GROMACS .gro file of C-alpha atoms in nm:
model
  339
    1UNK     CA    1   6.538   5.602   0.917
    2UNK     CA    2   6.581   5.389   0.674
    3UNK     CA    3   6.872   5.195   0.528
    4UNK     CA    4   6.788   5.392   0.271
    5UNK     CA    5   6.791   5.824   0.396
    6UNK     CA    6   7.057   5.668   0.563
    7UNK     CA    7   7.292   5.683   0.239
    8UNK     CA    8   7.135   5.944   0.058
    9UNK     CA    9   7.438   6.218   0.103
   10UNK     CA   10   7.728   6.026   0.081
   11UNK     CA   11   7.903   6.076  -0.220
   12UNK     CA   12   8.265   5.818  -0.349
   13UNK     CA   13   8.503   5.830  -0.673
   14UNK     CA   14   8.556   5.626  -0.836
   15UNK     CA   15   8.631   5.470  -1.234
   16UNK     CA   16   8.360   5.358  -1.471
   17UNK     CA   17   8.418   5.285  -1.827
   18UNK     CA   18   8.117   5.298  -2.058
   19UNK     CA   19   8.163   4.951  -2.238
   20UNK     CA   20   8.468   4.689  -2.259
   21UNK     CA   21   8.555   4.936  -2.592
   22UNK     CA   22   8.519   5.252  -2.421
   23UNK     CA   23   8.761   5.439  -2.227
   24UNK     CA   24   8.806   5.466  -1.848
   25UNK     CA   25   8.696   5.767  -1.670
   26UNK     CA   26   8.700   5.949  -1.266
   27UNK     CA   27   8.368   5.944  -1.136
   28UNK     CA   28   8.158   6.048  -0.852
   29UNK     CA   29   7.893   5.779  -0.703
   30UNK     CA   30   7.604   5.899  -0.540
   31UNK     CA   31   7.294   5.750  -0.397
   32UNK     CA   32   6.921   5.809  -0.570
   33UNK     CA   33   6.580   5.639  -0.493
   34UNK     CA   34   6.716   5.240  -0.457
   35UNK     CA   35   7.021   5.351  -0.735
   36UNK     CA   36   7.397   5.480  -0.774
   37UNK     CA   37   7.425   5.752  -1.002
   38UNK     CA   38   7.779   5.849  -1.166
   39UNK     CA   39   7.838   6.099  -1.348
   40UNK     CA   40   8.206   6.270  -1.418
   41UNK     CA   41   8.395   6.525  -1.168
   42UNK     CA   42   8.135   6.852  -1.359
   43UNK     CA   43   7.915   6.614  -1.217
   44UNK     CA   44   7.722   6.594  -1.569
   45UNK     CA   45   7.503   6.241  -1.497
   46UNK     CA   46   7.763   5.905  -1.681
   47UNK     CA   47   7.509   5.682  -1.581
   48UNK     CA   48   7.221   5.559  -1.346
   49UNK     CA   49   7.255   5.215  -1.201
   50UNK     CA   50   6.900   5.016  -1.044
   51UNK     CA   51   7.015   4.825  -0.703
   52UNK     CA   52   6.749   4.583  -0.787
   53UNK     CA   53   6.968   4.535  -1.111
   54UNK     CA   54   7.336   4.523  -1.001
   55UNK     CA   55   7.517   4.256  -1.029
   56UNK     CA   56   7.933   4.219  -0.813
   57UNK     CA   57   8.191   3.981  -0.955
   58UNK     CA   58   8.550   4.076  -0.877
   59UNK     CA   59   8.840   4.202  -1.036
   60UNK     CA   60   9.238   3.982  -1.060
   61UNK     CA   61   9.346   4.130  -0.792
   62UNK     CA   62   9.052   4.084  -0.533
   63UNK     CA   63   8.855   4.437  -0.557
   64UNK     CA   64   8.484   4.368  -0.643
   65UNK     CA   65   8.279   4.551  -0.929
   66UNK     CA   66   7.968   4.619  -1.019
   67UNK     CA   67   7.819   4.695  -1.366
   68UNK     CA   68   7.445   4.651  -1.473
   69UNK     CA   69   7.270   4.274  -1.464
   70UNK     CA   70   7.315   4.132  -1.813
   71UNK     CA   71   7.617   4.393  -1.897
   72UNK     CA   72   7.996   4.293  -1.759
   73UNK     CA   73   8.050   4.541  -2.045
   74UNK     CA   74   7.985   4.856  -1.827
   75UNK     CA   75   8.162   4.888  -1.594
   76UNK     CA   76   8.172   5.069  -1.192
   77UNK     CA   77   8.525   5.034  -0.977
   78UNK     CA   78   8.486   5.228  -0.674
   79UNK     CA   79   8.840   5.371  -0.464
   80UNK     CA   80   9.049   5.161  -0.263
   81UNK     CA   81   8.942   5.369  -0.009
   82UNK     CA   82   8.623   5.382  -0.032
   83UNK     CA   83   8.487   5.107   0.205
   84UNK     CA   84   8.184   5.276   0.305
   85UNK     CA   85   8.071   5.367   0.052
   86UNK     CA   86   8.053   5.001  -0.077
   87UNK     CA   87   7.909   4.812   0.303
   88UNK     CA   88   7.648   5.112   0.162
   89UNK     CA   89   7.617   4.942  -0.185
   90UNK     CA   90   7.611   4.567  -0.023
   91UNK     CA   91   7.360   4.681   0.238
   92UNK     CA   92   7.117   4.859  -0.044
   93UNK     CA   93   7.106   4.616  -0.207
   94UNK     CA   94   7.028   4.297   0.000
   95UNK     CA   95   6.746   4.583   0.181
   96UNK     CA   96   6.618   4.598  -0.220
   97UNK     CA   97   6.637   4.216  -0.228
   98UNK     CA   98   6.445   4.178   0.041
   99UNK     CA   99   6.113   4.394  -0.025
  100UNK     CA  100   6.095   4.162  -0.376
  101UNK     CA  101   5.917   3.977  -0.461
  102UNK     CA  102   5.989   3.568  -0.393
  103UNK     CA  103   5.841   3.353  -0.680
  104UNK     CA  104   5.988   3.023  -0.528
  105UNK     CA  105   5.851   3.108  -0.168
  106UNK     CA  106   5.474   3.230  -0.405
  107UNK     CA  107   5.466   2.907  -0.520
  108UNK     CA  108   5.622   2.740  -0.236
  109UNK     CA  109   5.315   2.885   0.009
  110UNK     CA  110   5.052   2.800  -0.371
  111UNK     CA  111   5.193   2.367  -0.375
  112UNK     CA  112   5.075   2.502   0.042
  113UNK     CA  113   4.729   2.566  -0.001
  114UNK     CA  114   4.732   2.295  -0.298
  115UNK     CA  115   4.759   2.029  -0.104
  116UNK     CA  116   4.606   2.148   0.239
  117UNK     CA  117   4.315   2.163  -0.002
  118UNK     CA  118   4.284   1.819  -0.120
  119UNK     CA  119   4.334   1.730   0.160
  120UNK     CA  120   4.036   1.911   0.270
  121UNK     CA  121   3.846   1.741   0.089
  122UNK     CA  122   4.014   1.445   0.149
  123UNK     CA  123   3.916   1.416   0.516
  124UNK     CA  124   3.566   1.561   0.472
  125UNK     CA  125   3.445   1.566   0.164
  126UNK     CA  126   3.574   1.251  -0.110
  127UNK     CA  127   3.361   0.987   0.275
  128UNK     CA  128   3.098   1.144   0.249
  129UNK     CA  129   3.083   1.105  -0.166
  130UNK     CA  130   3.178   0.749  -0.165
  131UNK     CA  131   2.980   0.616   0.045
  132UNK     CA  132   2.739   0.802  -0.127
  133UNK     CA  133   2.856   0.688  -0.424
  134UNK     CA  134   2.868   0.297  -0.311
  135UNK     CA  135   2.568   0.328  -0.152
  136UNK     CA  136   2.385   0.443  -0.508
  137UNK     CA  137   2.560   0.116  -0.701
  138UNK     CA  138   2.624  -0.137  -0.478
  139UNK     CA  139   2.433  -0.416  -0.581
  140UNK     CA  140   2.233  -0.533  -0.327
  141UNK     CA  141   2.366  -0.906  -0.283
  142UNK     CA  142   2.647  -0.769  -0.202
  143UNK     CA  143   2.429  -0.538   0.045
  144UNK     CA  144   2.338  -0.859   0.185
  145UNK     CA  145   2.664  -1.058   0.133
  146UNK     CA  146   2.863  -0.708   0.344
  147UNK     CA  147   2.464  -0.752   0.689
  148UNK     CA  148   2.612  -1.165   0.614
  149UNK     CA  149   3.006  -1.078   0.769
  150UNK     CA  150   2.831  -0.775   1.007
  151UNK     CA  151   2.634  -0.976   1.118
  152UNK     CA  152   2.935  -1.278   1.197
  153UNK     CA  153   3.004  -1.094   1.399
  154UNK     CA  154   2.754  -0.902   1.581
  155UNK     CA  155   2.704  -1.278   1.741
  156UNK     CA  156   2.977  -1.227   1.912
  157UNK     CA  157   2.829  -0.971   2.142
  158UNK     CA  158   2.455  -1.049   2.159
  159UNK     CA  159   2.425  -1.494   2.136
  160UNK     CA  160   2.415  -1.750   1.819
  161UNK     CA  161   2.103  -1.718   1.623
  162UNK     CA  162   1.793  -1.982   1.821
  163UNK     CA  163   1.725  -2.241   1.602
  164UNK     CA  164   1.400  -2.427   1.725
  165UNK     CA  165   1.269  -2.592   1.384
  166UNK     CA  166   0.874  -2.499   1.458
  167UNK     CA  167   0.995  -2.123   1.548
  168UNK     CA  168   1.171  -2.065   1.284
  169UNK     CA  169   0.830  -2.205   1.054
  170UNK     CA  170   0.650  -1.987   1.314
  171UNK     CA  171   0.921  -1.633   1.283
  172UNK     CA  172   0.917  -1.750   0.848
  173UNK     CA  173   0.511  -1.699   0.890
  174UNK     CA  174   0.547  -1.394   1.036
  175UNK     CA  175   0.801  -1.225   0.807
  176UNK     CA  176   0.571  -1.272   0.554
  177UNK     CA  177   0.228  -1.228   0.758
  178UNK     CA  178   0.386  -0.876   0.761
  179UNK     CA  179   0.511  -0.841   0.431
  180UNK     CA  180   0.870  -0.854   0.503
  181UNK     CA  181   0.959  -1.153   0.356
  182UNK     CA  182   1.244  -0.972   0.167
  183UNK     CA  183   1.376  -0.941   0.547
  184UNK     CA  184   1.574  -1.211   0.677
  185UNK     CA  185   1.516  -1.221   1.115
  186UNK     CA  186   1.717  -1.292   1.375
  187UNK     CA  187   1.610  -1.440   1.698
  188UNK     CA  188   1.933  -1.426   2.004
  189UNK     CA  189   1.910  -1.518   2.355
  190UNK     CA  190   2.109  -1.121   2.484
  191UNK     CA  191   1.803  -0.877   2.693
  192UNK     CA  192   2.088  -0.610   2.572
  193UNK     CA  193   1.931  -0.498   2.265
  194UNK     CA  194   1.488  -0.529   2.196
  195UNK     CA  195   1.534  -0.486   1.790
  196UNK     CA  196   1.779  -0.326   1.606
  197UNK     CA  197   1.844  -0.373   1.185
  198UNK     CA  198   2.219  -0.425   1.053
  199UNK     CA  199   2.313  -0.401   0.665
  200UNK     CA  200   2.177  -0.632   0.423
  201UNK     CA  201   1.823  -0.604   0.564
  202UNK     CA  202   1.875  -0.778   0.917
  203UNK     CA  203   1.641  -0.786   1.155
  204UNK     CA  204   1.744  -0.877   1.538
  205UNK     CA  205   1.541  -0.960   1.728
  206UNK     CA  206   1.580  -0.980   2.124
  207UNK     CA  207   1.405  -1.323   2.285
  208UNK     CA  208   1.228  -1.110   2.549
  209UNK     CA  209   1.054  -0.943   2.294
  210UNK     CA  210   0.889  -1.293   2.218
  211UNK     CA  211   0.885  -1.426   2.567
  212UNK     CA  212   0.786  -1.159   2.796
  213UNK     CA  213   0.504  -1.050   2.627
  214UNK     CA  214   0.149  -1.270   2.521
  215UNK     CA  215   0.082  -1.069   2.137
  216UNK     CA  216   0.283  -1.068   1.883
  217UNK     CA  217   0.180  -0.727   1.775
  218UNK     CA  218   0.470  -0.637   2.050
  219UNK     CA  219   0.671  -0.752   1.848
  220UNK     CA  220   0.549  -0.674   1.493
  221UNK     CA  221   0.595  -0.294   1.645
  222UNK     CA  222   0.934  -0.332   1.699
  223UNK     CA  223   1.057  -0.451   1.415
  224UNK     CA  224   0.806  -0.183   1.215
  225UNK     CA  225   0.947   0.074   1.316
  226UNK     CA  226   1.309  -0.090   1.255
  227UNK     CA  227   1.232  -0.033   0.912
  228UNK     CA  228   1.127   0.282   0.978
  229UNK     CA  229   1.436   0.310   1.155
  230UNK     CA  230   1.650   0.167   0.875
  231UNK     CA  231   1.488   0.420   0.644
  232UNK     CA  232   1.641   0.719   0.903
  233UNK     CA  233   1.941   0.635   1.030
  234UNK     CA  234   2.090   0.328   0.818
  235UNK     CA  235   2.282   0.067   0.925
  236UNK     CA  236   2.491   0.024   0.586
  237UNK     CA  237   2.607   0.418   0.565
  238UNK     CA  238   2.690   0.430   0.974
  239UNK     CA  239   2.927   0.131   0.882
  240UNK     CA  240   3.162   0.286   0.620
  241UNK     CA  241   3.168   0.577   0.811
  242UNK     CA  242   3.393   0.299   1.042
  243UNK     CA  243   3.562   0.235   0.707
  244UNK     CA  244   3.877   0.440   0.468
  245UNK     CA  245   3.842   0.514   0.163
  246UNK     CA  246   4.051   0.264   0.070
  247UNK     CA  247   3.813  -0.049   0.252
  248UNK     CA  248   3.555   0.089   0.090
  249UNK     CA  249   3.740   0.120  -0.283
  250UNK     CA  250   3.864  -0.302  -0.211
  251UNK     CA  251   3.386  -0.278  -0.106
  252UNK     CA  252   3.331  -0.162  -0.428
  253UNK     CA  253   3.565  -0.436  -0.605
  254UNK     CA  254   3.390  -0.735  -0.450
  255UNK     CA  255   3.648  -0.703  -0.057
  256UNK     CA  256   3.489  -0.767   0.179
  257UNK     CA  257   3.599  -0.542   0.510
  258UNK     CA  258   3.872  -0.652   0.746
  259UNK     CA  259   3.667  -0.819   1.026
  260UNK     CA  260   3.810  -0.592   1.301
  261UNK     CA  261   3.560  -0.291   1.119
  262UNK     CA  262   3.330  -0.507   1.101
  263UNK     CA  263   3.342  -0.556   1.463
  264UNK     CA  264   3.379  -0.246   1.647
  265UNK     CA  265   3.038  -0.125   1.457
  266UNK     CA  266   2.840  -0.443   1.573
  267UNK     CA  267   3.033  -0.358   1.939
  268UNK     CA  268   2.879   0.103   1.837
  269UNK     CA  269   2.575  -0.051   1.636
  270UNK     CA  270   2.490  -0.170   1.975
  271UNK     CA  271   2.530   0.124   2.230
  272UNK     CA  272   2.371   0.355   1.935
  273UNK     CA  273   2.090   0.580   2.145
  274UNK     CA  274   1.863   0.494   1.892
  275UNK     CA  275   1.677   0.707   1.598
  276UNK     CA  276   1.393   0.827   1.752
  277UNK     CA  277   1.019   0.776   1.477
  278UNK     CA  278   0.785   0.935   1.339
  279UNK     CA  279   0.469   0.811   1.565
  280UNK     CA  280   0.233   0.960   1.206
  281UNK     CA  281   0.454   0.757   1.005
  282UNK     CA  282   0.422   0.354   1.229
  283UNK     CA  283   0.072   0.391   1.277
  284UNK     CA  284   0.065   0.418   0.919
  285UNK     CA  285   0.228   0.116   0.888
  286UNK     CA  286  -0.056  -0.096   1.130
  287UNK     CA  287  -0.204   0.092   0.913
  288UNK     CA  288  -0.136  -0.088   0.655
  289UNK     CA  289  -0.135  -0.462   0.797
  290UNK     CA  290  -0.473  -0.379   0.983
  291UNK     CA  291  -0.200  -0.507   1.281
  292UNK     CA  292  -0.348  -0.250   1.640
  293UNK     CA  293  -0.126   0.013   1.774
  294UNK     CA  294  -0.266  -0.047   2.096
  295UNK     CA  295  -0.035  -0.374   2.229
  296UNK     CA  296   0.312  -0.203   2.063
  297UNK     CA  297   0.144   0.157   2.240
  298UNK     CA  298   0.152   0.007   2.614
  299UNK     CA  299   0.494  -0.214   2.565
  300UNK     CA  300   0.720   0.119   2.510
  301UNK     CA  301   0.532   0.340   2.755
  302UNK     CA  302   0.273   0.156   3.009
  303UNK     CA  303   0.157   0.472   3.103
  304UNK     CA  304   0.059   0.608   2.749
  305UNK     CA  305   0.187   0.945   2.750
  306UNK     CA  306   0.525   0.874   2.496
  307UNK     CA  307   0.230   0.716   2.287
  308UNK     CA  308  -0.027   0.878   2.281
  309UNK     CA  309  -0.060   0.963   1.935
  310UNK     CA  310  -0.106   0.583   1.822
  311UNK     CA  311  -0.273   0.504   2.057
  312UNK     CA  312  -0.545   0.761   1.953
  313UNK     CA  313  -0.497   0.710   1.663
  314UNK     CA  314  -0.603   0.320   1.687
  315UNK     CA  315  -0.932   0.438   1.926
  316UNK     CA  316  -1.071   0.587   1.648
  317UNK     CA  317  -0.951   0.350   1.400
  318UNK     CA  318  -1.216   0.154   1.255
  319UNK     CA  319  -1.047  -0.069   1.027
  320UNK     CA  320  -1.066  -0.466   1.124
  321UNK     CA  321  -0.778  -0.568   1.349
  322UNK     CA  322  -0.613  -0.900   1.243
  323UNK     CA  323  -0.332  -1.073   1.490
  324UNK     CA  324  -0.006  -1.056   1.289
  325UNK     CA  325   0.027  -1.426   1.480
  326UNK     CA  326  -0.200  -1.711   1.564
  327UNK     CA  327  -0.196  -1.807   1.826
  328UNK     CA  328   0.025  -2.205   1.721
  329UNK     CA  329   0.264  -1.986   1.563
  330UNK     CA  330   0.274  -1.743   1.833
  331UNK     CA  331   0.323  -1.972   2.047
  332UNK     CA  332   0.629  -2.164   1.831
  333UNK     CA  333   0.776  -1.796   1.818
  334UNK     CA  334   0.814  -1.825   2.206
  335UNK     CA  335   0.974  -2.129   2.191
  336UNK     CA  336   1.182  -2.055   1.946
  337UNK     CA  337   1.506  -2.049   2.262
  338UNK     CA  338   1.361  -2.381   2.377
  339UNK     CA  339   1.171  -2.130   2.717
   0.00000   0.00000   0.00000
């Protein structure tokens, strides 16, 4: 049973006046459809008040006075013994108020929804958009500075780059033969990596690749594979994923990330699984440089099963091949770490 049906048969007596200047009349009050119905003693309707627009005040003697909201001149006063009607009106007013729309709550809900959307954008959309924008506008010199900063932290995990003079000369010749003069190459003592690319066009190669194989084309293949991986899984983008929005904005303004961020990236980048390469694209890189793909293919897989495409392509190729580095330079490169 609703509050309204509970009080539909309830009636009470009271005193009503239409305005401050009007005569006070004895009236009968009953409950209507979300309203108070006021009639005279002959049941002639005098007023019809909405419970939703009903206001309550108190007289000087403390009794309750009812009037339409905004019109305090029209007043109804219940009889002194009409407590049940007073309780009914109070209860019905509360019931009507609960059903009334709450603009404040709606505003709070709307504001909360907006904040959630903004938060979601800041968490999921903004970082990616900011990274993309940064990589599009970043000057090459700033990317190189970032690469050097990363490399300075990276070597704490793989060791300082090898630097025997004849080896450095051979390494420069190697990069020139490959047509990759815009890249910086480093040979490091660690065997935890084979080859890996860093931001700023930096390629780091393990001394194991240089010392353990007799053919420079093996190292050339690893370097060309890293160039392809750089295009598919950009190291700068991966680094920026570890930077918060403030660090990215500061980087745009010329400030390098904190050493802890660079060190964390370096550690993760070493152990991160490298993306697979497209053997057809890699084979094209070998062909452009007239370098044989066979040494690299068998160094990757001695059975040749996983590199079958490049092996077959090489065998049917009619192009003249040349070593990526002459014998004397290769011997110098093999001793770059003092071996």
